[in-house]
Each structure stands twice: as C-alpha cells, then as structure tokens.
N, CA, C and O atoms as a MOPAC input file, in Angstrom:
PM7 MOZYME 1SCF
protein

 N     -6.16900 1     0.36000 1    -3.25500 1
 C     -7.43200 1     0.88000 1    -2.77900 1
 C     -7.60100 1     2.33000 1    -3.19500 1
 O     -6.84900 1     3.30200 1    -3.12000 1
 N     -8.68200 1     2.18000 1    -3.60000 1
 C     -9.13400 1     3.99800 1    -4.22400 1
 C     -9.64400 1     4.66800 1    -2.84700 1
 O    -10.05100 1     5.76300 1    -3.23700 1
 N     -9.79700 1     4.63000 1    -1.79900 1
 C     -9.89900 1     5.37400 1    -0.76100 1
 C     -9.31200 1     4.98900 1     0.23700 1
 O     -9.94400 1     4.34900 1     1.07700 1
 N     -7.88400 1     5.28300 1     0.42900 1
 C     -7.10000 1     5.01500 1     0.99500 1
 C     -6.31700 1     6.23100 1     1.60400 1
 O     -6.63500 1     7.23800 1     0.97000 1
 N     -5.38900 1     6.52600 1     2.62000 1
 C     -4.30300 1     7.60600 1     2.69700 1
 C     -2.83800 1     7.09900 1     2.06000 1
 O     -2.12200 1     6.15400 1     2.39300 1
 N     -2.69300 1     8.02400 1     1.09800 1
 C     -1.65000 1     7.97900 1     0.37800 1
 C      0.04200 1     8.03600 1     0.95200 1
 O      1.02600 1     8.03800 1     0.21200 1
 N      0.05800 1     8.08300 1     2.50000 1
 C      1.18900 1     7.67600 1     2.89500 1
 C      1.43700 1     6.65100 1     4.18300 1
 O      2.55700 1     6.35300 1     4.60000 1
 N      0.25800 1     6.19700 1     4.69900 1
 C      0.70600 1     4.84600 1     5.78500 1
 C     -0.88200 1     3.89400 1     4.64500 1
 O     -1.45200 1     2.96700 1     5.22000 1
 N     -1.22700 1     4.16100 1     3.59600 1
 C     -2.05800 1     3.14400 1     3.46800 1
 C     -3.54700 1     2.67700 1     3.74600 1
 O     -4.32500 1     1.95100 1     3.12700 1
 N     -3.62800 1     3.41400 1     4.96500 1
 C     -5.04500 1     3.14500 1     6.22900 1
 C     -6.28500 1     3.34700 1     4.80700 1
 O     -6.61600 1     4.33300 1     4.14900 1
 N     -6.63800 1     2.13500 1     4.78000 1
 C     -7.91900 1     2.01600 1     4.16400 1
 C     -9.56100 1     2.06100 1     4.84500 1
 O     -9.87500 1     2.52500 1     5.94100 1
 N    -10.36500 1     1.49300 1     3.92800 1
 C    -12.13700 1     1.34100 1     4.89100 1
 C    -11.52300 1    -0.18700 1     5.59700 1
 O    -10.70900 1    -1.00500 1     5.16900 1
 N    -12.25500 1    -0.12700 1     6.74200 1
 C    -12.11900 1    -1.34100 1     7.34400 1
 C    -13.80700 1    -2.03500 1     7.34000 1
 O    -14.69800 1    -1.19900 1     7.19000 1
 N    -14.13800 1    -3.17100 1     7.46300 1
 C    -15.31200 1    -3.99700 1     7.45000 1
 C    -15.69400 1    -4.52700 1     9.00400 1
 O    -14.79500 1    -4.64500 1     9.83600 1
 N    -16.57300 1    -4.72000 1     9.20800 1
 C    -16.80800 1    -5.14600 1    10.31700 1
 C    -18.57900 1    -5.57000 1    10.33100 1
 O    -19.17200 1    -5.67000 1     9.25700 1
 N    -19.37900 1    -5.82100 1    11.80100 1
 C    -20.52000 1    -5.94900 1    11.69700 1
 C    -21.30000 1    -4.86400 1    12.73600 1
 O    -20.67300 1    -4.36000 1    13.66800 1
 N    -22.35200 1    -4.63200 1    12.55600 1
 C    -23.12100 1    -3.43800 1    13.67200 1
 C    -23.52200 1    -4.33200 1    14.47400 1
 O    -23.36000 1    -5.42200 1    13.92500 1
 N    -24.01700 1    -4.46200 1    15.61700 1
 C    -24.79000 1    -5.27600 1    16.35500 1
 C    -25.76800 1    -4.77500 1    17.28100 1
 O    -25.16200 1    -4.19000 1    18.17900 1
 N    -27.35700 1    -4.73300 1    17.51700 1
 C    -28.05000 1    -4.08200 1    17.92700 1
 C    -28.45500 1    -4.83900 1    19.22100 1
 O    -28.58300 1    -6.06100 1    19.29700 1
 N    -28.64000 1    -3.94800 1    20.22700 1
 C    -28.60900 1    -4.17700 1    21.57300 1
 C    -29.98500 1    -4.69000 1    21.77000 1
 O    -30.83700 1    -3.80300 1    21.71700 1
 N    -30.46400 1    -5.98800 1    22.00100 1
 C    -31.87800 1    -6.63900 1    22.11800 1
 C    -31.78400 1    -6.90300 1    23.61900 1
 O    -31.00000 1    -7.62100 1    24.23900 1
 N    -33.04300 1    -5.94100 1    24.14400 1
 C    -32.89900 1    -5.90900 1    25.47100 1
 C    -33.65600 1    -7.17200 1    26.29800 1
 O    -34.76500 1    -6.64300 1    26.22300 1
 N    -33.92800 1    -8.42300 1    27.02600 1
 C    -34.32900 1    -8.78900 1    27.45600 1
 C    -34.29700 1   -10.50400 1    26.57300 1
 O    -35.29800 1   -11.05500 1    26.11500 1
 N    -33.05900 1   -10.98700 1    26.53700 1
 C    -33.15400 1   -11.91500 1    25.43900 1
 C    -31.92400 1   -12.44000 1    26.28500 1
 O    -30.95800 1   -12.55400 1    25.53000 1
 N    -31.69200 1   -12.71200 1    27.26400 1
 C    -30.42900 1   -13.39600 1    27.78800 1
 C    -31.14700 1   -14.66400 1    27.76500 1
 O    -32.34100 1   -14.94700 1    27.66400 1
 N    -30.19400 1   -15.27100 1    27.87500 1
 C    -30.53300 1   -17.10500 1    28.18600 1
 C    -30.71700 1   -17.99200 1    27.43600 1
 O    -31.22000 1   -19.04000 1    27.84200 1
 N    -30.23300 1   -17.75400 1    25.65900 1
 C    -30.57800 1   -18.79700 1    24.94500 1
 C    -31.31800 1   -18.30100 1    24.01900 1
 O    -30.80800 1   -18.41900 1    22.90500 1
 N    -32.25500 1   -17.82400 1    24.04000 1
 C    -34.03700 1   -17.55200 1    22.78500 1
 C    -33.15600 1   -17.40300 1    21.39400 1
 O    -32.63800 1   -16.30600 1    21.18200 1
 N    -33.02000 1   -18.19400 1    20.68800 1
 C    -31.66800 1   -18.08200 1    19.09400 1
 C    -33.46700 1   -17.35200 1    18.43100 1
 O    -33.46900 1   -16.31800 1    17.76300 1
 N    -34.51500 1   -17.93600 1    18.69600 1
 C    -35.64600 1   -16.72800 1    17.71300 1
 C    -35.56300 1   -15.43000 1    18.00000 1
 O    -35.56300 1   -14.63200 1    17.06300 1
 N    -35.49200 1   -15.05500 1    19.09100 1
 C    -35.14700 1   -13.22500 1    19.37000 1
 C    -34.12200 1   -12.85800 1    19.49000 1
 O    -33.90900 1   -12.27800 1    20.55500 1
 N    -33.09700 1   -12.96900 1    18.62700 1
 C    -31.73800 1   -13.00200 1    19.10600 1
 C    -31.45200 1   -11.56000 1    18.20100 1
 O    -32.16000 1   -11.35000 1    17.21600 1
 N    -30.21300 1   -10.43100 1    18.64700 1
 C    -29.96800 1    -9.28300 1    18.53000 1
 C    -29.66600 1    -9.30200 1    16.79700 1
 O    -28.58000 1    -9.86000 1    16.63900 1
 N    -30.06300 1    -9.02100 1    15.89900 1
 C    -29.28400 1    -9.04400 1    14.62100 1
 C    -28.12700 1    -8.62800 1    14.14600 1
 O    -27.75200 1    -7.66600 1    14.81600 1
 N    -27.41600 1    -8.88400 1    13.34300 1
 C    -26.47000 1    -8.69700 1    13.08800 1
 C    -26.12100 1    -7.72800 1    11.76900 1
 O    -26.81700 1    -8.14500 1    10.84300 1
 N    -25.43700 1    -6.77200 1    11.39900 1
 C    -25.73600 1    -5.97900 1     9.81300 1
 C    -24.05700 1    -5.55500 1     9.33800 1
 O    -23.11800 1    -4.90700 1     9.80200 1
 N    -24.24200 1    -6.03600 1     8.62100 1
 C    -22.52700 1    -5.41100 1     7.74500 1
 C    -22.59000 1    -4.40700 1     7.63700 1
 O    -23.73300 1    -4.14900 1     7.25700 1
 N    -21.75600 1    -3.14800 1     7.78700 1
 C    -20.95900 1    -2.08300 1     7.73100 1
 C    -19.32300 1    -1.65400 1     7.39200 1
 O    -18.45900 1    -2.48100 1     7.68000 1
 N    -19.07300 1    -0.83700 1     7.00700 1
 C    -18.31800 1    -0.02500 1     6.79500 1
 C    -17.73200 1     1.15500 1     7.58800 1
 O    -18.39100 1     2.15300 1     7.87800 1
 N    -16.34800 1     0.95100 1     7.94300 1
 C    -15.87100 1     2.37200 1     8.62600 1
 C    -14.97400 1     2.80500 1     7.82800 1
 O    -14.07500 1     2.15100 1     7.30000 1
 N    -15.30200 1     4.39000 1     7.68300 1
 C    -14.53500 1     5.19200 1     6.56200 1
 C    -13.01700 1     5.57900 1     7.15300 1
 O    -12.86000 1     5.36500 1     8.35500 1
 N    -12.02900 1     6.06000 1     6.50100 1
 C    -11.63100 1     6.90000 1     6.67800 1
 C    -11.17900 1     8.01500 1     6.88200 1
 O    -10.88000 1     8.43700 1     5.76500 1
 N    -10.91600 1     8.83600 1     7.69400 1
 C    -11.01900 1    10.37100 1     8.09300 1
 C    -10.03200 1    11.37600 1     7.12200 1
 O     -9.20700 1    12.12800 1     7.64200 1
 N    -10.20800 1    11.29800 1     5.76300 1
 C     -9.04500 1    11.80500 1     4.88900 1
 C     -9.24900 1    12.78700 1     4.43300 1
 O    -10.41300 1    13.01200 1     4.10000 1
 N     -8.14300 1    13.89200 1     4.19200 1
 C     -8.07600 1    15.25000 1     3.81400 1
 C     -7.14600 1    15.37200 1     2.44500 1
 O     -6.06200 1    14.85000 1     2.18500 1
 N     -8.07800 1    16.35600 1     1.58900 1
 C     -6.76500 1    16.20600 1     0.33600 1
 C     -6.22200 1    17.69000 1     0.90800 1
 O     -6.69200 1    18.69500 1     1.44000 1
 N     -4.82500 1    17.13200 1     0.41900 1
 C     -3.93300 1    18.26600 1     0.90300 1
 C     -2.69700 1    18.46100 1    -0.09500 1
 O     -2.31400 1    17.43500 1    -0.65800 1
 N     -1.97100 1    19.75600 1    -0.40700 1
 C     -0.93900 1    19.41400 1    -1.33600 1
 C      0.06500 1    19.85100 1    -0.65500 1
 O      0.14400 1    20.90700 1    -0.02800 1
 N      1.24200 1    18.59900 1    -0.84800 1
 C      2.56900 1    18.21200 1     0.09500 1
 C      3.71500 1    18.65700 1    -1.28900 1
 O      3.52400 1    18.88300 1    -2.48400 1
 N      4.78800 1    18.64100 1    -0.52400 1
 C      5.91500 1    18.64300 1    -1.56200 1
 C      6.46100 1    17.04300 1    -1.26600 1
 O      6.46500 1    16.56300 1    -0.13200 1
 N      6.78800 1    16.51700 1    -2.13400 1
 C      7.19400 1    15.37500 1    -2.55400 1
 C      8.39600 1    15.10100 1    -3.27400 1
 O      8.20700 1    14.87800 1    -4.46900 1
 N      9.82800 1    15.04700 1    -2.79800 1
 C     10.64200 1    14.90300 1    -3.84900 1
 C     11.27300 1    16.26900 1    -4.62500 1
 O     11.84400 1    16.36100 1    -5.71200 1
 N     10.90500 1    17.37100 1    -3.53500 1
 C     10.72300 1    18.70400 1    -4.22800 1
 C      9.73000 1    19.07100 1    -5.72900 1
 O      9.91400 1    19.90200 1    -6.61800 1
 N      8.52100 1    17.93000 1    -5.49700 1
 C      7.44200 1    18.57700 1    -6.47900 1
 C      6.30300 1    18.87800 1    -5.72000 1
 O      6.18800 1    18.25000 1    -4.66800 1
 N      5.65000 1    19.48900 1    -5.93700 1
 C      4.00100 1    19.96600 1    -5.19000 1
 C      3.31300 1    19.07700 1    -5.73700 1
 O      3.48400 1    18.86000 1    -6.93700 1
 N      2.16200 1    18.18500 1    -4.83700 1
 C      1.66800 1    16.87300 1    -5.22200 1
 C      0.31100 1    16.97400 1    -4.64100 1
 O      0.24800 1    17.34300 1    -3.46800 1
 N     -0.63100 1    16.74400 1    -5.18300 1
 C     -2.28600 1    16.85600 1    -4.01200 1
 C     -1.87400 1    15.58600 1    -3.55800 1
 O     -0.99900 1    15.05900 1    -4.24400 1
 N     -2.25600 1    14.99700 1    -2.63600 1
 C     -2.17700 1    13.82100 1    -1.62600 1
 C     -3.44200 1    13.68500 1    -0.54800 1
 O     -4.01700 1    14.59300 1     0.05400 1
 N     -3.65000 1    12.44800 1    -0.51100 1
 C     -4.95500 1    12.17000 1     0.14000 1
 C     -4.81900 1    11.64200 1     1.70200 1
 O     -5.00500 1    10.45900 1     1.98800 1
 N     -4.48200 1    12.62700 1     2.65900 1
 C     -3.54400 1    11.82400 1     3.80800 1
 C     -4.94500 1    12.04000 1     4.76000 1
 O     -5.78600 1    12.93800 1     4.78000 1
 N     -4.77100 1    10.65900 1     5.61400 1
 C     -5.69400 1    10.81400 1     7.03300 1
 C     -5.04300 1    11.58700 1     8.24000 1
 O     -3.94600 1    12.12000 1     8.40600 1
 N     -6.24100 1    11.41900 1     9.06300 1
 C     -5.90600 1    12.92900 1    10.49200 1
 C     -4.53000 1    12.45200 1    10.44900 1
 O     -3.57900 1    13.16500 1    10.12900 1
 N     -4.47000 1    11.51600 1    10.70000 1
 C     -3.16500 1    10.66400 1    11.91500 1
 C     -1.85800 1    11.22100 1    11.11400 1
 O     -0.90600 1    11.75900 1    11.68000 1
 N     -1.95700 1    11.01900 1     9.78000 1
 C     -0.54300 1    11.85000 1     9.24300 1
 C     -0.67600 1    13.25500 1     8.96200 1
 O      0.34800 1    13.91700 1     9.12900 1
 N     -1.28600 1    13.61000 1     8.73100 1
 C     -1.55900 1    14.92100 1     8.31400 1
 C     -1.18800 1    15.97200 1    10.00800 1
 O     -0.69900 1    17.07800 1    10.23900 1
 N     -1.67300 1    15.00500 1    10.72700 1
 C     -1.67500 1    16.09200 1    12.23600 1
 C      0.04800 1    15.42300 1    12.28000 1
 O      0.82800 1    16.32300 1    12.59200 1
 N      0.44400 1    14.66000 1    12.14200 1
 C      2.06600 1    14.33700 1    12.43400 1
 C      2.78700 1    14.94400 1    11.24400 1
 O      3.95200 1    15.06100 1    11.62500 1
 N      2.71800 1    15.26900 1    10.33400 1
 C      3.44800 1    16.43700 1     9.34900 1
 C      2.96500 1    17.61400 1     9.47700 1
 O      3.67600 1    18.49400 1     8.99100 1
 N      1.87200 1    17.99700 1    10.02700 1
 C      2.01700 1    19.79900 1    10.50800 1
 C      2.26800 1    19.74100 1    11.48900 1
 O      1.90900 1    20.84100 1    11.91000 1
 N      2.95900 1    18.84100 1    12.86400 1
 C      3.09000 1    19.60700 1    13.86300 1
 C      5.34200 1    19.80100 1    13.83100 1
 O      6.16200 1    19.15300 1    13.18000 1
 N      5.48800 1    20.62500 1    14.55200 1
 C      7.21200 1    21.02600 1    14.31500 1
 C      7.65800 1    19.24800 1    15.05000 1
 O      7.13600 1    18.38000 1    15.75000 1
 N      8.82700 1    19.49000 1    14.38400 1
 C      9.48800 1    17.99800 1    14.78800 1
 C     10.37200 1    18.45400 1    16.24000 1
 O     10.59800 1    19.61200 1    16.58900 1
 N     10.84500 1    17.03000 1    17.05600 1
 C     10.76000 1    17.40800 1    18.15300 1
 C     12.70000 1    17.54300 1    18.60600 1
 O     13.19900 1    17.61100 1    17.48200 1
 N     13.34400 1    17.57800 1    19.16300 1
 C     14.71800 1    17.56100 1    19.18800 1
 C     15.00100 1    15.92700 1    18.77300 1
 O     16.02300 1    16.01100 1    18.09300 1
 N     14.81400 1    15.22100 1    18.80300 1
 C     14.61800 1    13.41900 1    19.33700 1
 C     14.63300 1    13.76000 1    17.66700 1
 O     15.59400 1    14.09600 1    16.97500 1
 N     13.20700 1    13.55000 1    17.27700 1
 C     12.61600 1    13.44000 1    15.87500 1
 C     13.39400 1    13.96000 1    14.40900 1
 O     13.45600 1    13.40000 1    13.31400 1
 N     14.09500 1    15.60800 1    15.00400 1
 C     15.03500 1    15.84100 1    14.55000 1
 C     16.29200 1    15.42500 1    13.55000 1
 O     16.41700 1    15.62400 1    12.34100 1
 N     17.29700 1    14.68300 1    14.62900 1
 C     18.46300 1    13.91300 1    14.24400 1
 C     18.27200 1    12.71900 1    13.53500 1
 O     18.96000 1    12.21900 1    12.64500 1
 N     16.74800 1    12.15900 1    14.30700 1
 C     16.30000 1    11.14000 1    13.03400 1
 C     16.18100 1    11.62400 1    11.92800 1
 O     15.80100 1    12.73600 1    11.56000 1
 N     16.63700 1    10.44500 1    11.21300 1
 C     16.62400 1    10.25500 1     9.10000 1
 C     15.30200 1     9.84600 1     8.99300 1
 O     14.33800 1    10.49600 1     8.58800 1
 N     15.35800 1     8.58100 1     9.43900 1
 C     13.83200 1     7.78600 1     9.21300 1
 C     12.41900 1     8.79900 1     9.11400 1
 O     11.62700 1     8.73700 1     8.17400 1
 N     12.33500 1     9.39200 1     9.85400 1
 C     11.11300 1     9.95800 1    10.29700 1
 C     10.97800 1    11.53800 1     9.15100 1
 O     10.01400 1    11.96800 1     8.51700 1
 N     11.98100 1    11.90100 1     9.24800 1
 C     12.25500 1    13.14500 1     8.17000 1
 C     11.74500 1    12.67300 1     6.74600 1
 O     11.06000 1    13.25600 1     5.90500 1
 N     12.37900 1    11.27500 1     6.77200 1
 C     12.06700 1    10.79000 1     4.85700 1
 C     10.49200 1    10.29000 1     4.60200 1
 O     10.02600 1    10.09900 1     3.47900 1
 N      9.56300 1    10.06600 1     6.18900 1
 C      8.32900 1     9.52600 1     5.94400 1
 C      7.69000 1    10.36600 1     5.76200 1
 O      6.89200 1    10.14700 1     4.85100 1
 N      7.62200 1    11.25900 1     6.17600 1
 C      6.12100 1    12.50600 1     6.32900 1
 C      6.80900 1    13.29000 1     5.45800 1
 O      8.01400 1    13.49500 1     5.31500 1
 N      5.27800 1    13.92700 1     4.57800 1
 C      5.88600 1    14.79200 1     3.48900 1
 C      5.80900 1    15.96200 1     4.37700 1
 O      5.32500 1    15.84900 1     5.50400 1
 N      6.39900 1    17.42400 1     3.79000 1
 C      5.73000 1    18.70200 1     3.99300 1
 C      4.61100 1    19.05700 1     3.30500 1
 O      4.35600 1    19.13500 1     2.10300 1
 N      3.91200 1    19.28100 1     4.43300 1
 C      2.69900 1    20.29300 1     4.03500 1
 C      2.71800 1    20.84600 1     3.33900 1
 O      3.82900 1    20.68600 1     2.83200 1
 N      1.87800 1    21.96500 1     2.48900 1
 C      1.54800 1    23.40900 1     2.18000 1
 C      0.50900 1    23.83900 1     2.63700 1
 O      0.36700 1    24.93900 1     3.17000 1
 N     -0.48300 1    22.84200 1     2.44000 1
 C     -1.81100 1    23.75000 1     1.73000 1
 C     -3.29900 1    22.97300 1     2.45900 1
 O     -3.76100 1    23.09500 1     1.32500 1
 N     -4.38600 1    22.34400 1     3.22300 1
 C     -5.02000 1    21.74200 1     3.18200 1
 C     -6.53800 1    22.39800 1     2.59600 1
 O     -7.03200 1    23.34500 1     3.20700 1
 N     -7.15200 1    21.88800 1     1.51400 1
 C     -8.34200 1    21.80700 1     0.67400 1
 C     -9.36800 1    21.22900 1     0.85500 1
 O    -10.26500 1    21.28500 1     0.01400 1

C-alpha cells in the first residue's frame, strides 16, 4: 500500500457512511436512510528515523510516532522486543 505507516502497516480502511433518516422506523424500504462508500485516512507524519544506524524519511502514524518519541519506561527498557520495533526519531517534517 502506497499510503500506509511504514512500521505497524496501518493502512486506509473502507467502510460505509450512513445518514440518519428521521421518521422512517417500521419498515418504509422507499424512504429508507442511504447508504455511501467512504474512506478513512490515515493520520501519518513523514518523519526521519535512524534505521539500522542510517537516517531514513519514514512515513509513521500518530500511534507510532507518539510511542518512539516518548522515553521508554523501566519495564520497556530490559525489553529486546520493543527496543528492535520502534525506530529513533530525529526530526518530524
């Protein structure tokens, strides 16, 4: 996916809008609320991370981007796992 976050993946998701038709309970399928395809974006920031010890632009959403700038926690720390997922920051653009 070309608009995607470049480290958990989180793409556009699809879904439908549905408009609130007031006074249509009970059956009437002729006045019935319509239905419309949409799109929900993702909330993504380009930002340049170090990667591997190279400086890399990267296209990360809130959700990682706010979990690699904030300090890691004592717990989070001693973990490996969590150290090797989130890049470092530098820079957000």
């Amino acid at each position: 996916m070309a608009y995607s976050c470049d480290n958990c993946g989180k793409g556009i998701q699809t879904g439908r809008n549905i408009r609130h038709h007031r006074g249509v309970a009970g059956g009437r399928w002729k006045r019935k609320a319509p239905k419309t395809a949409r799109l929900w974006y993702v909330n993504l920031h380009s930002v340049w991370v170090v990667v591997g010890g190279k400086i890399v632009r990267r296209q990360l959403c809130t959700k990682c981007l706010r979990r690699a700038e904030r300090p890691l926690r004592k717990k989070q720390q001693s973990a490996e796992s969590t150290e090797k997922m989130l890049p470092q920051v530098l820079s957000v653009s």
